[in-house]
mmCIF file of C-alpha atoms in Angstrom:
data_model
loop_
_atom_site.group_PDB
_atom_site.id
_atom_site.type_symbol
_atom_site.label_atom_id
_atom_site.label_comp_id
_atom_site.label_asym_id
_atom_site.label_seq_id
_atom_site.Cartn_x
_atom_site.Cartn_y
_atom_site.Cartn_z
ATOM 1 C CA MET K 1 23.229 6.171 28.027
ATOM 2 C CA ASN K 2 25.067 2.416 27.396
ATOM 3 C CA HIS K 3 23.095 0.313 25.317
ATOM 4 C CA LEU K 4 23.439 -3.309 25.673
ATOM 5 C CA LEU K 5 23.759 -5.290 22.674
ATOM 6 C CA THR K 6 22.827 -8.767 22.410
ATOM 7 C CA CYS K 7 23.695 -11.520 20.024
ATOM 8 C CA MET K 8 22.147 -14.460 19.539
ATOM 9 C CA GLY K 9 22.960 -18.034 18.626
ATOM 10 C CA GLU K 10 25.128 -20.800 18.538
ATOM 11 C CA ILE K 11 28.915 -21.215 19.028
ATOM 12 C CA LEU K 12 30.509 -23.507 16.294
ATOM 13 C CA ILE K 13 34.097 -24.797 17.076
ATOM 14 C CA ASP K 14 36.311 -25.897 14.328
ATOM 15 C CA PHE K 15 38.851 -28.004 15.223
ATOM 16 C CA LEU K 16 42.050 -27.218 13.231
ATOM 17 C CA PRO K 17 45.083 -29.913 12.835
ATOM 18 C CA ILE K 18 48.566 -29.158 14.001
ATOM 19 C CA GLU K 19 50.994 -30.296 10.955
ATOM 20 C CA GLU K 20 54.320 -31.111 11.206
ATOM 21 C CA HIS K 21 55.908 -32.836 8.017
ATOM 22 C CA GLY K 22 52.837 -33.897 7.096
ATOM 23 C CA THR K 23 52.030 -35.555 10.205
ATOM 24 C CA THR K 24 49.210 -34.719 12.161
ATOM 25 C CA LEU K 25 50.073 -33.872 15.442
ATOM 26 C CA GLY K 26 47.104 -32.621 17.648
ATOM 27 C CA PHE K 27 44.357 -30.336 17.092
ATOM 28 C CA ARG K 28 43.515 -26.461 17.568
ATOM 29 C CA MET K 29 40.024 -24.895 18.818
ATOM 30 C CA HIS K 30 39.199 -22.446 17.091
ATOM 31 C CA PRO K 31 35.966 -20.598 18.259
ATOM 32 C CA GLY K 32 33.554 -18.759 15.105
ATOM 33 C CA GLY K 33 29.905 -19.311 13.971
ATOM 34 C CA ALA K 34 28.618 -15.630 12.690
ATOM 35 C CA PRO K 35 26.691 -14.506 16.033
ATOM 36 C CA PHE K 36 29.558 -15.051 18.046
ATOM 37 C CA ASN K 37 31.753 -13.506 15.480
ATOM 38 C CA VAL K 38 29.729 -10.572 15.446
ATOM 39 C CA ALA K 39 29.801 -10.238 19.213
ATOM 40 C CA VAL K 40 33.450 -10.367 19.087
ATOM 41 C CA GLY K 41 33.336 -7.368 16.876
ATOM 42 C CA LEU K 42 31.409 -4.578 18.353
ATOM 43 C CA ALA K 43 33.185 -6.129 21.629
ATOM 44 C CA ARG K 44 36.763 -5.607 19.680
ATOM 45 C CA LEU K 45 34.696 -1.426 18.722
ATOM 46 C CA GLY K 46 33.816 -1.144 22.541
ATOM 47 C CA MET K 47 29.979 -2.307 22.957
ATOM 48 C CA PRO K 48 28.437 -3.468 25.875
ATOM 49 C CA VAL K 49 27.928 -6.748 24.500
ATOM 50 C CA ALA K 50 26.153 -9.825 25.532
ATOM 51 C CA PHE K 51 25.748 -13.336 24.634
ATOM 52 C CA LEU K 52 23.161 -15.203 24.488
ATOM 53 C CA SER K 53 22.776 -18.834 23.780
ATOM 54 C CA LYS K 54 22.807 -22.395 25.288
ATOM 55 C CA MET K 55 26.457 -24.016 26.534
ATOM 56 C CA ALA K 56 27.139 -27.319 27.396
ATOM 57 C CA ASP K 57 28.491 -27.715 31.066
ATOM 58 C CA ASP K 58 31.461 -29.621 29.800
ATOM 59 C CA PHE K 59 35.331 -28.632 28.643
ATOM 60 C CA SER K 60 33.613 -27.095 25.171
ATOM 61 C CA GLY K 61 31.467 -24.944 26.906
ATOM 62 C CA ALA K 62 33.421 -23.747 29.923
ATOM 63 C CA ILE K 63 35.742 -22.768 27.251
ATOM 64 C CA CYS K 64 33.318 -20.970 24.813
ATOM 65 C CA GLY K 65 32.732 -19.504 28.149
ATOM 66 C CA ALA K 66 36.122 -18.076 28.954
ATOM 67 C CA ILE K 67 36.759 -16.767 24.949
ATOM 68 C CA LEU K 68 33.647 -14.969 25.380
ATOM 69 C CA SER K 69 34.766 -13.316 28.637
ATOM 70 C CA SER K 70 38.381 -12.407 27.038
ATOM 71 C CA LYS K 71 36.955 -11.366 23.949
ATOM 72 C CA GLY K 72 34.907 -8.385 26.364
ATOM 73 C CA CYS K 73 31.194 -10.161 25.660
ATOM 74 C CA ALA K 74 29.208 -10.364 28.520
ATOM 75 C CA PRO K 75 28.521 -14.648 28.372
ATOM 76 C CA THR K 76 25.775 -13.937 31.326
ATOM 77 C CA LEU K 77 23.043 -14.139 29.051
ATOM 78 C CA SER K 78 23.608 -18.140 28.429
ATOM 79 C CA CYS K 79 22.792 -20.799 30.245
ATOM 80 C CA SER K 80 24.335 -24.244 30.726
ATOM 81 C CA ASN K 81 23.046 -27.336 31.493
ATOM 82 C CA SER K 82 24.044 -30.873 30.904
ATOM 83 C CA ALA K 83 21.293 -31.529 27.850
ATOM 84 C CA ALA K 84 22.550 -28.890 25.892
#
């Protein structure tokens, strides 16, 4: 029997600069935060993982949901709305 592990918490997004010759050309988004990192790590180990969080119904929330899915985590327990 497989048990679903659930990680709860926030997803943080770091915006790290893209630099060339001392000039900042833009920024890259890097999701993280302890709950997110644990969920991704467990998924990489082949564990069935869900992530419980509140995500905004905007670009950042969509990116976070897509990244969770691409890493093998089920964001199905996460709720999104415009007031997140």
